[in-house]
Amino acid sequence: MAYISFQPSDFFNTKLFTGTNLEHAITGVGFQPALIWGRQRTDSGANYLNADAAQGVTKYLQSNVTTAQVTNAESVKSFDADGFTLGTASQINESAKTIVTWNWRGGTTSGITTDGSTTITPSAYSFNQTSGFSALAYTGNSTSGAKLAHGLGAAPEMVIIKNHSTLNDWVTYSKYVKATDPEDWVMRLNNGSIPVDDVTMWNDTQPDSVNITLGNAGNVNTGYSYTAYCFAPVKGYSKLGSYIANGDADGTFVYTGFQPAYVLIKSIISVPHWNIFDSTRTPYNPENPLWADTTGSESSIGSYNVDLLSNGFKVRTSSSQVNSTSYDPYTYMACAEFPLVSSNSKPAVAR
């Protein structure tokens, strides 16, 4: 049973707002975010990721394309104590458009732990061991087996990396992509392709409590600059795992040990999209997704329903996006809205 001493919303929160095309502060996040992942809801638009320490203000990456990091002085202009300030850029602040951001809190920006095998120390970073999240900026050394310090004090179970400078795919490590040897496999966040066996990404080595091991592919480790987002599970707050589809509209139930605020789902052996569900866009069940790898709006994507429950989530569709008829495995990451039990929060109840 989960027992945590903090409110999950102190470390992850979803924020909705309407664009203005004017510089304005977005407040009510509840903390200064280290990562802002945002996009339009009702119109097509790219997924924008801004990491404060790892990328800095005015810079962003787009998860649905392979393009290099963009610098725009009118994008995110500051990361603030209770949110962030946007400039006039229409990409993330278009007038009258409804926008969602998913926000993660970082924390420590100096003194990252290394060990005798560390060969790449990030040039900038923000990590939070309490919530199991870090955002890192680093320069590759083009050496297979390079060890990148991540700061979490526990082995990350998901790592997402993007080359800042070139048209490389986003690459994703998941501990749950395969039952054995997950370190052999890589998924692409910018498309729905199936995982591929590629030693040049993770050098056939799982992350440990200090380092991520890199191959020498341009996606993760040549002489360019990179951003890495790392996630380790925290009981009662976050969970990473997998489930098996049953192909039925009364789909699989997945126990997380908390009421989810956010769930990211991807098929492991077929080509559906990266589905993002949250409890804020639709504060009642069932939930519909946005996709991390496309520009599709909520209405254009359609209904691939998932219920967010007091102790996990339940699939409510036979769509292959989240529940194929071939009994495929799916991998997921979830962050909590309410834990089942904590020292300072009421137990989660059904939505």
mmCIF file with all atom_site columns, N, CA, C and O in Angstrom, residues 276-297:
data_model
loop_
_atom_site.group_PDB
_atom_site.id
_atom_site.type_symbol
_atom_site.label_atom_id
_atom_site.label_alt_id
_atom_site.label_comp_id
_atom_site.label_asym_id
_atom_site.label_entity_id
_atom_site.label_seq_id
_atom_site.pdbx_PDB_ins_code
_atom_site.Cartn_x
_atom_site.Cartn_y
_atom_site.Cartn_z
_atom_site.occupancy
_atom_site.B_iso_or_equiv
_atom_site.pdbx_formal_charge
_atom_site.auth_seq_id
_atom_site.auth_comp_id
_atom_site.auth_asym_id
_atom_site.auth_atom_id
_atom_site.pdbx_PDB_model_num
ATOM 1  N N  . ILE A 1 276 ? -1.790  10.194 -24.422 1.00 0.00 ? 276 ILE A N  1
ATOM 2  C CA . ILE A 1 276 ? -1.694  10.908 -23.154 1.00 0.00 ? 276 ILE A CA 1
ATOM 3  C C  . ILE A 1 276 ? -3.100  11.178 -22.626 1.00 0.00 ? 276 ILE A C  1
ATOM 4  O O  . ILE A 1 276 ? -3.917  11.817 -23.300 1.00 0.00 ? 276 ILE A O  1
ATOM 5  N N  . PHE A 1 277 ? -3.382  10.696 -21.426 1.00 0.00 ? 277 PHE A N  1
ATOM 6  C CA . PHE A 1 277 ? -4.640  10.941 -20.734 1.00 0.00 ? 277 PHE A CA 1
ATOM 7  C C  . PHE A 1 277 ? -4.347  11.755 -19.479 1.00 0.00 ? 277 PHE A C  1
ATOM 8  O O  . PHE A 1 277 ? -3.305  11.584 -18.846 1.00 0.00 ? 277 PHE A O  1
ATOM 9  N N  . ASP A 1 278 ? -5.263  12.639 -19.105 1.00 0.00 ? 278 ASP A N  1
ATOM 10 C CA . ASP A 1 278 ? -5.123  13.339 -17.833 1.00 0.00 ? 278 ASP A CA 1
ATOM 11 C C  . ASP A 1 278 ? -6.504  13.610 -17.255 1.00 0.00 ? 278 ASP A C  1
ATOM 12 O O  . ASP A 1 278 ? -7.509  13.588 -17.963 1.00 0.00 ? 278 ASP A O  1
ATOM 13 N N  . SER A 1 279 ? -6.540  13.888 -15.959 1.00 0.00 ? 279 SER A N  1
ATOM 14 C CA . SER A 1 279 ? -7.802  14.057 -15.245 1.00 0.00 ? 279 SER A CA 1
ATOM 15 C C  . SER A 1 279 ? -8.298  15.488 -15.256 1.00 0.00 ? 279 SER A C  1
ATOM 16 O O  . SER A 1 279 ? -9.367  15.764 -14.698 1.00 0.00 ? 279 SER A O  1
ATOM 17 N N  . THR A 1 280 ? -7.557  16.407 -15.876 1.00 0.00 ? 280 THR A N  1
ATOM 18 C CA . THR A 1 280 ? -7.910  17.817 -15.847 1.00 0.00 ? 280 THR A CA 1
ATOM 19 C C  . THR A 1 280 ? -8.684  18.244 -17.082 1.00 0.00 ? 280 THR A C  1
ATOM 20 O O  . THR A 1 280 ? -9.665  18.993 -16.984 1.00 0.00 ? 280 THR A O  1
ATOM 21 N N  . ARG A 1 281 ? -8.285  17.797 -18.254 1.00 0.00 ? 281 ARG A N  1
ATOM 22 C CA . ARG A 1 281 ? -9.003  18.180 -19.477 1.00 0.00 ? 281 ARG A CA 1
ATOM 23 C C  . ARG A 1 281 ? -10.456 17.708 -19.424 1.00 0.00 ? 281 ARG A C  1
ATOM 24 O O  . ARG A 1 281 ? -11.365 18.413 -19.859 1.00 0.00 ? 281 ARG A O  1
ATOM 25 N N  . THR A 1 282 ? -10.657 16.498 -18.915 1.00 0.00 ? 282 THR A N  1
ATOM 26 C CA . THR A 1 282 ? -12.011 15.967 -18.731 1.00 0.00 ? 282 THR A CA 1
ATOM 27 C C  . THR A 1 282 ? -12.104 15.459 -17.299 1.00 0.00 ? 282 THR A C  1
ATOM 28 O O  . THR A 1 282 ? -11.629 14.359 -17.002 1.00 0.00 ? 282 THR A O  1
ATOM 29 N N  . PRO A 1 283 ? -12.680 16.230 -16.398 1.00 0.00 ? 283 PRO A N  1
ATOM 30 C CA . PRO A 1 283 ? -12.677 15.848 -14.978 1.00 0.00 ? 283 PRO A CA 1
ATOM 31 C C  . PRO A 1 283 ? -13.713 14.784 -14.633 1.00 0.00 ? 283 PRO A C  1
ATOM 32 O O  . PRO A 1 283 ? -14.245 14.755 -13.526 1.00 0.00 ? 283 PRO A O  1
ATOM 33 N N  . TYR A 1 284 ? -14.029 13.932 -15.568 1.00 0.00 ? 284 TYR A N  1
ATOM 34 C CA . TYR A 1 284 ? -14.949 12.825 -15.341 1.00 0.00 ? 284 TYR A CA 1
ATOM 35 C C  . TYR A 1 284 ? -14.600 11.747 -16.357 1.00 0.00 ? 284 TYR A C  1
ATOM 36 O O  . TYR A 1 284 ? -13.961 11.999 -17.389 1.00 0.00 ? 284 TYR A O  1
ATOM 37 N N  . ASN A 1 285 ? -14.982 10.524 -16.083 1.00 0.00 ? 285 ASN A N  1
ATOM 38 C CA . ASN A 1 285 ? -14.698 9.407  -16.972 1.00 0.00 ? 285 ASN A CA 1
ATOM 39 C C  . ASN A 1 285 ? -15.787 9.266  -18.031 1.00 0.00 ? 285 ASN A C  1
ATOM 40 O O  . ASN A 1 285 ? -16.935 9.618  -17.777 1.00 0.00 ? 285 ASN A O  1
ATOM 41 N N  . PRO A 1 286 ? -15.454 8.710  -19.219 1.00 0.00 ? 286 PRO A N  1
ATOM 42 C CA . PRO A 1 286 ? -14.123 8.277  -19.636 1.00 0.00 ? 286 PRO A CA 1
ATOM 43 C C  . PRO A 1 286 ? -13.271 9.423  -20.186 1.00 0.00 ? 286 PRO A C  1
ATOM 44 O O  . PRO A 1 286 ? -13.799 10.456 -20.587 1.00 0.00 ? 286 PRO A O  1
ATOM 45 N N  . GLU A 1 287 ? -11.956 9.193  -20.191 1.00 0.00 ? 287 GLU A N  1
ATOM 46 C CA . GLU A 1 287 ? -10.993 10.169 -20.699 1.00 0.00 ? 287 GLU A CA 1
ATOM 47 C C  . GLU A 1 287 ? -10.645 9.857  -22.150 1.00 0.00 ? 287 GLU A C  1
ATOM 48 O O  . GLU A 1 287 ? -10.597 8.696  -22.552 1.00 0.00 ? 287 GLU A O  1
ATOM 49 N N  . ASN A 1 288 ? -10.371 10.900 -22.918 1.00 0.00 ? 288 ASN A N  1
ATOM 50 C CA . ASN A 1 288 ? -9.878  10.750 -24.285 1.00 0.00 ? 288 ASN A CA 1
ATOM 51 C C  . ASN A 1 288 ? -8.465  11.293 -24.382 1.00 0.00 ? 288 ASN A C  1
ATOM 52 O O  . ASN A 1 288 ? -8.094  12.212 -23.651 1.00 0.00 ? 288 ASN A O  1
ATOM 53 N N  . PRO A 1 289 ? -7.660  10.762 -25.311 1.00 0.00 ? 289 PRO A N  1
ATOM 54 C CA . PRO A 1 289 ? -6.246  11.133 -25.320 1.00 0.00 ? 289 PRO A CA 1
ATOM 55 C C  . PRO A 1 289 ? -5.928  12.330 -26.207 1.00 0.00 ? 289 PRO A C  1
ATOM 56 O O  . PRO A 1 289 ? -6.709  12.731 -27.060 1.00 0.00 ? 289 PRO A O  1
ATOM 57 N N  . LEU A 1 290 ? -4.768  12.867 -25.983 1.00 0.00 ? 290 LEU A N  1
ATOM 58 C CA . LEU A 1 290 ? -4.004  13.600 -26.983 1.00 0.00 ? 290 LEU A CA 1
ATOM 59 C C  . LEU A 1 290 ? -2.797  12.739 -27.316 1.00 0.00 ? 290 LEU A C  1
ATOM 60 O O  . LEU A 1 290 ? -2.412  11.851 -26.547 1.00 0.00 ? 290 LEU A O  1
ATOM 61 N N  . TRP A 1 291 ? -2.182  12.988 -28.467 1.00 0.00 ? 291 TRP A N  1
ATOM 62 C CA . TRP A 1 291 ? -1.071  12.151 -28.909 1.00 0.00 ? 291 TRP A CA 1
ATOM 63 C C  . TRP A 1 291 ? 0.236   12.914 -28.876 1.00 0.00 ? 291 TRP A C  1
ATOM 64 O O  . TRP A 1 291 ? 0.329   14.053 -29.360 1.00 0.00 ? 291 TRP A O  1
ATOM 65 N N  . ALA A 1 292 ? 1.267   12.293 -28.312 1.00 0.00 ? 292 ALA A N  1
ATOM 66 C CA . ALA A 1 292 ? 2.580   12.932 -28.214 1.00 0.00 ? 292 ALA A CA 1
ATOM 67 C C  . ALA A 1 292 ? 3.288   13.014 -29.557 1.00 0.00 ? 292 ALA A C  1
ATOM 68 O O  . ALA A 1 292 ? 4.176   13.846 -29.741 1.00 0.00 ? 292 ALA A O  1
ATOM 69 N N  . ASP A 1 293 ? 2.905   12.168 -30.506 1.00 0.00 ? 293 ASP A N  1
ATOM 70 C CA . ASP A 1 293 ? 3.652   12.050 -31.754 1.00 0.00 ? 293 ASP A CA 1
ATOM 71 C C  . ASP A 1 293 ? 2.921   12.637 -32.965 1.00 0.00 ? 293 ASP A C  1
ATOM 72 O O  . ASP A 1 293 ? 3.353   12.428 -34.104 1.00 0.00 ? 293 ASP A O  1
ATOM 73 N N  . THR A 1 294 ? 1.827   13.362 -32.758 1.00 0.00 ? 294 THR A N  1
ATOM 74 C CA . THR A 1 294 ? 1.116   14.001 -33.863 1.00 0.00 ? 294 THR A CA 1
ATOM 75 C C  . THR A 1 294 ? 0.628   15.375 -33.425 1.00 0.00 ? 294 THR A C  1
ATOM 76 O O  . THR A 1 294 ? 0.689   15.739 -32.253 1.00 0.00 ? 294 THR A O  1
ATOM 77 N N  . THR A 1 295 ? 0.081   16.113 -34.380 1.00 0.00 ? 295 THR A N  1
ATOM 78 C CA . THR A 1 295 ? -0.491  17.438 -34.091 1.00 0.00 ? 295 THR A CA 1
ATOM 79 C C  . THR A 1 295 ? -2.010  17.380 -33.933 1.00 0.00 ? 295 THR A C  1
ATOM 80 O O  . THR A 1 295 ? -2.656  18.417 -33.837 1.00 0.00 ? 295 THR A O  1
ATOM 81 N N  . GLY A 1 296 ? -2.592  16.198 -33.923 1.00 0.00 ? 296 GLY A N  1
ATOM 82 C CA . GLY A 1 296 ? -4.043  16.062 -33.914 1.00 0.00 ? 296 GLY A CA 1
ATOM 83 C C  . GLY A 1 296 ? -4.697  16.680 -32.689 1.00 0.00 ? 296 GLY A C  1
ATOM 84 O O  . GLY A 1 296 ? -4.183  16.592 -31.568 1.00 0.00 ? 296 GLY A O  1
ATOM 85 N N  . SER A 1 297 ? -5.849  17.314 -32.905 1.00 0.00 ? 297 SER A N  1
ATOM 86 C CA . SER A 1 297 ? -6.623  17.884 -31.809 1.00 0.00 ? 297 SER A CA 1
ATOM 87 C C  . SER A 1 297 ? -7.431  16.798 -31.108 1.00 0.00 ? 297 SER A C  1
ATOM 88 O O  . SER A 1 297 ? -7.535  15.666 -31.592 1.00 0.00 ? 297 SER A O  1
#
